[in-house]
Coordinates of C-alpha atoms and ligand atoms in Angstrom, one line a residue:
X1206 CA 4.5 22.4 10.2
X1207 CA 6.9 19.8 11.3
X1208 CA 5.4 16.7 11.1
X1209 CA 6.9 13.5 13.0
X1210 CA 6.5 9.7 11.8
X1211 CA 5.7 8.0 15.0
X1212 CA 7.8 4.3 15.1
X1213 CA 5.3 1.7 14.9
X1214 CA 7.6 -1.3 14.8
X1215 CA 7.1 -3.3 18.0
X1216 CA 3.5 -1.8 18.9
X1217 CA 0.5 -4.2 18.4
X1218 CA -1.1 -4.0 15.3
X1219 CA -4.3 -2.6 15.9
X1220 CA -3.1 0.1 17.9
X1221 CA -0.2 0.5 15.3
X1222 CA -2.6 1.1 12.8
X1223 CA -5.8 3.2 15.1
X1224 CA -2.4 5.6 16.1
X1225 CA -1.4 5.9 12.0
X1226 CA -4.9 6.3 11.2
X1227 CA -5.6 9.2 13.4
X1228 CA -1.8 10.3 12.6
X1229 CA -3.0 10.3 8.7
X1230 CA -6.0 12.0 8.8
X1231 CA -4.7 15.0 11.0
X1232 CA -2.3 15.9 8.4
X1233 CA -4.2 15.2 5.6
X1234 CA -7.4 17.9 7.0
X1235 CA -8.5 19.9 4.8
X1236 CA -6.4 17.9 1.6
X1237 CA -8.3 17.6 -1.6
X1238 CA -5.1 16.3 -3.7
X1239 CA -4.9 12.8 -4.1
X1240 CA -1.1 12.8 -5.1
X1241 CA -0.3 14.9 -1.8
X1242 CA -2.3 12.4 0.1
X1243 CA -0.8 9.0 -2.1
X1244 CA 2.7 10.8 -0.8
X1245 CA 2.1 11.5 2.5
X1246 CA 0.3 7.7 3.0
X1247 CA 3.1 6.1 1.3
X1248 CA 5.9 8.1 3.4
X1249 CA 4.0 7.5 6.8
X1250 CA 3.3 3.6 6.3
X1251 CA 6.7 3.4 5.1
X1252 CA 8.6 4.7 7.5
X1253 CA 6.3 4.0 10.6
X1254 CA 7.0 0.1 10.2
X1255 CA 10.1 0.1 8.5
X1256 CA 8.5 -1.7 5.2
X1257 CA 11.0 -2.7 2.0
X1258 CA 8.3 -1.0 -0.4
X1259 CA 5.4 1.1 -0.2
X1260 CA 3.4 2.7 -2.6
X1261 CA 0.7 3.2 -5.3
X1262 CA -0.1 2.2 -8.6
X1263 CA -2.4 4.1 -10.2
X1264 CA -5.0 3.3 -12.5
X1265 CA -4.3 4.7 -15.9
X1266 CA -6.0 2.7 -18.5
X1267 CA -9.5 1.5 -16.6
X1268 CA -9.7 -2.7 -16.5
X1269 CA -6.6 -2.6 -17.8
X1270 CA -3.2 -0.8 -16.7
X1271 CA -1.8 0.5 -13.4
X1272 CA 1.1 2.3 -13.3
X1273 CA 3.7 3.4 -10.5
X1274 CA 3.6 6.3 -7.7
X1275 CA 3.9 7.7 -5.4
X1276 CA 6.4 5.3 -3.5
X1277 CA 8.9 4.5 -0.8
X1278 CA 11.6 1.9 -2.0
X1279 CA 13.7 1.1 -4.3
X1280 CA 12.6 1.3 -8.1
X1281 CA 9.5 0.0 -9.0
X1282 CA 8.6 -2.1 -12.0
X1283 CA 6.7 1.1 -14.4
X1284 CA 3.2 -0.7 -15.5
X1285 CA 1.4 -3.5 -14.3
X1286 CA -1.2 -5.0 -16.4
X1287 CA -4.3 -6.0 -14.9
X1288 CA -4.7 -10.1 -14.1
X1289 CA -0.4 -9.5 -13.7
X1290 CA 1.3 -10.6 -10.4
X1291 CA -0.1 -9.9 -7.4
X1292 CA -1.0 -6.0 -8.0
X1293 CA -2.5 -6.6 -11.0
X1294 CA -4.3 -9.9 -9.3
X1295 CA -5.8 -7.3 -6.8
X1296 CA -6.8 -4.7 -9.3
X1297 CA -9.0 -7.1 -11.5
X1298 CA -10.7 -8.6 -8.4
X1299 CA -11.1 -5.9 -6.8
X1300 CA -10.1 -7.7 -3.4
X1301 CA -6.6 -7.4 -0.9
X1302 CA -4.5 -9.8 -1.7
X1303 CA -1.8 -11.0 1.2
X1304 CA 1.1 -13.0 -0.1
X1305 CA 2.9 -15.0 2.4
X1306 CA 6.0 -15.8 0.4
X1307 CA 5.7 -13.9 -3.0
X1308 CA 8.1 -17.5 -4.6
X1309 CA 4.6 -19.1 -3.9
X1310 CA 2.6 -16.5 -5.9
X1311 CA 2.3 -17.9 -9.6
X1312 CA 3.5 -14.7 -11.9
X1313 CA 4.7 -12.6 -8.9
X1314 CA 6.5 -9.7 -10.1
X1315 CA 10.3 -9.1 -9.0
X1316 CA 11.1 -5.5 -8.5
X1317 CA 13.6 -5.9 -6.0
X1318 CA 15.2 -9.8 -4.9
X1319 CA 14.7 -8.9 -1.1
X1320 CA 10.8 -8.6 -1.1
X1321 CA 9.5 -12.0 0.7
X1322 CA 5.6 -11.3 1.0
X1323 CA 3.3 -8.6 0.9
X1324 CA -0.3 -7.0 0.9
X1325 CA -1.8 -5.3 -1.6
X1326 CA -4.8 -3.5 -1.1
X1327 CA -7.7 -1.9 -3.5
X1328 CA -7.8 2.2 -3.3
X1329 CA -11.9 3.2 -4.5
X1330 CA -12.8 6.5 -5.2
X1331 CA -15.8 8.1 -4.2
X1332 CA -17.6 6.6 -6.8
X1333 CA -16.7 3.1 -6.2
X1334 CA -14.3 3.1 -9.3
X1335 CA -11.0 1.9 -8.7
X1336 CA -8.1 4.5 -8.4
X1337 CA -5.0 2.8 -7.6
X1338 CA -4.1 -0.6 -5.6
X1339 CA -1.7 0.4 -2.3
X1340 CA 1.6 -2.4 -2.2
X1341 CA 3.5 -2.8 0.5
X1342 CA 6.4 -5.7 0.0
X1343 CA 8.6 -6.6 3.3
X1344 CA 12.1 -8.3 3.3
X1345 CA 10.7 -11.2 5.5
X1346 CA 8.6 -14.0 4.8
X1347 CA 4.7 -13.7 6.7
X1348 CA 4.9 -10.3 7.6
X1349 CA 1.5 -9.7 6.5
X1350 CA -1.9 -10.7 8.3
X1351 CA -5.7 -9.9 8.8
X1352 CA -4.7 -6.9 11.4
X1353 CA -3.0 -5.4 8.5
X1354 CA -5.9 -6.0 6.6
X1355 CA -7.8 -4.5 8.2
X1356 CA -5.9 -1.6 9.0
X1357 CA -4.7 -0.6 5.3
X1358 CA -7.7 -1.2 4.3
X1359 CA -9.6 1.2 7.0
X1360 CA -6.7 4.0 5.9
X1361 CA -7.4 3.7 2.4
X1362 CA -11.1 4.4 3.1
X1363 CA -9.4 8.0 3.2
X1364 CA -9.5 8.2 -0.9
X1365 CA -13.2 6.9 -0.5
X1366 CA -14.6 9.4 1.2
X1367 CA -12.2 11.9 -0.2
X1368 CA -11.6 11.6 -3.8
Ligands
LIG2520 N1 5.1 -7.1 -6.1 C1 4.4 -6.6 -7.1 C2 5.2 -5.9 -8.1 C3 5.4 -4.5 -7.7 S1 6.7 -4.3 -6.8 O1 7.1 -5.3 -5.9 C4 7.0 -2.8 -6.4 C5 3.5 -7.7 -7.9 O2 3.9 -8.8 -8.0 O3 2.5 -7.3 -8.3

């Protein structure tokens, strides 16, 4: 199987992310292993806009730690605590978080001087329990908006139904 990533960079956003969707959940059919599927998400969003950072942190200590992978990017910072920057902000409210410029984010996190803004987006598990946040970080400022909202958050809904 030779799998393409389509280039999503100048297509609208909702069809960017209805074409990713359905691009996803082909290649994950039949997938029951959430770190295949965190890798193949993180690869695909990556590369399909041309993001700085993309990636998971899991949960590893419930209410309290995340930790990194699978990613796309440049190093990322190991452990996050939960109520820390803007993953951390996510994970203990449960909620998507989009960060216009990440210099106007009180306790952002620097991993890597070029991120600007970025989303970050709750991952549930069947259950409801929280498995991982998804963080995406661009170079520019205001890259990030309710389409991609709504769309990560609709693609995430994967690890819902799934794991
Ligand atoms: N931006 C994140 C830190 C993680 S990295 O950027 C990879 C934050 O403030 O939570």
């Amino acid at each position: 199987m030779a799998e393409t990533i389509p280039d999503l960079r100048r297509v609208p956003k909702p069809r960017a992310y209805s074409e990713l969707i359905g691009h996803t959940e082909a290649i994950l059919d039949g997938v029951d292993d959430v770190v295949t599927a965190m890798s193949t998400v993180a690869s695909l969003v990556h590369h399909a806009f041309g993001h700085l950072w993309t990636g998971f942190y899991r949960v590893v200590v419930p209410g309290q730690l995340l930790r990194v992978g699978p990613y796309q990017g440049t190093l990322g910072c190991i452990d996050i605590a939960f109520g820390q920057g803007v993953c951390g902000t996510a994970a203990a409210e449960m909620r998507t978080v989009v960060v216009a410029d990440v210099e106007k984010f009180p306790g952002h996190i620097t991993c890597d001087s070029r991120s600007k803004s970025e989303i970050v987006v709750p991952v549930l598990d069947k259950k409801g329990d929280l498995l991982a946040i998804f963080d995406v970080d661009s170079e520019r400022l205001n890259t990030f908006d309710n389409d991609d909202q709504q769309g990560l958050e609709r693609l995430m809904s994967w690890f819902a139904a799934t794991a």
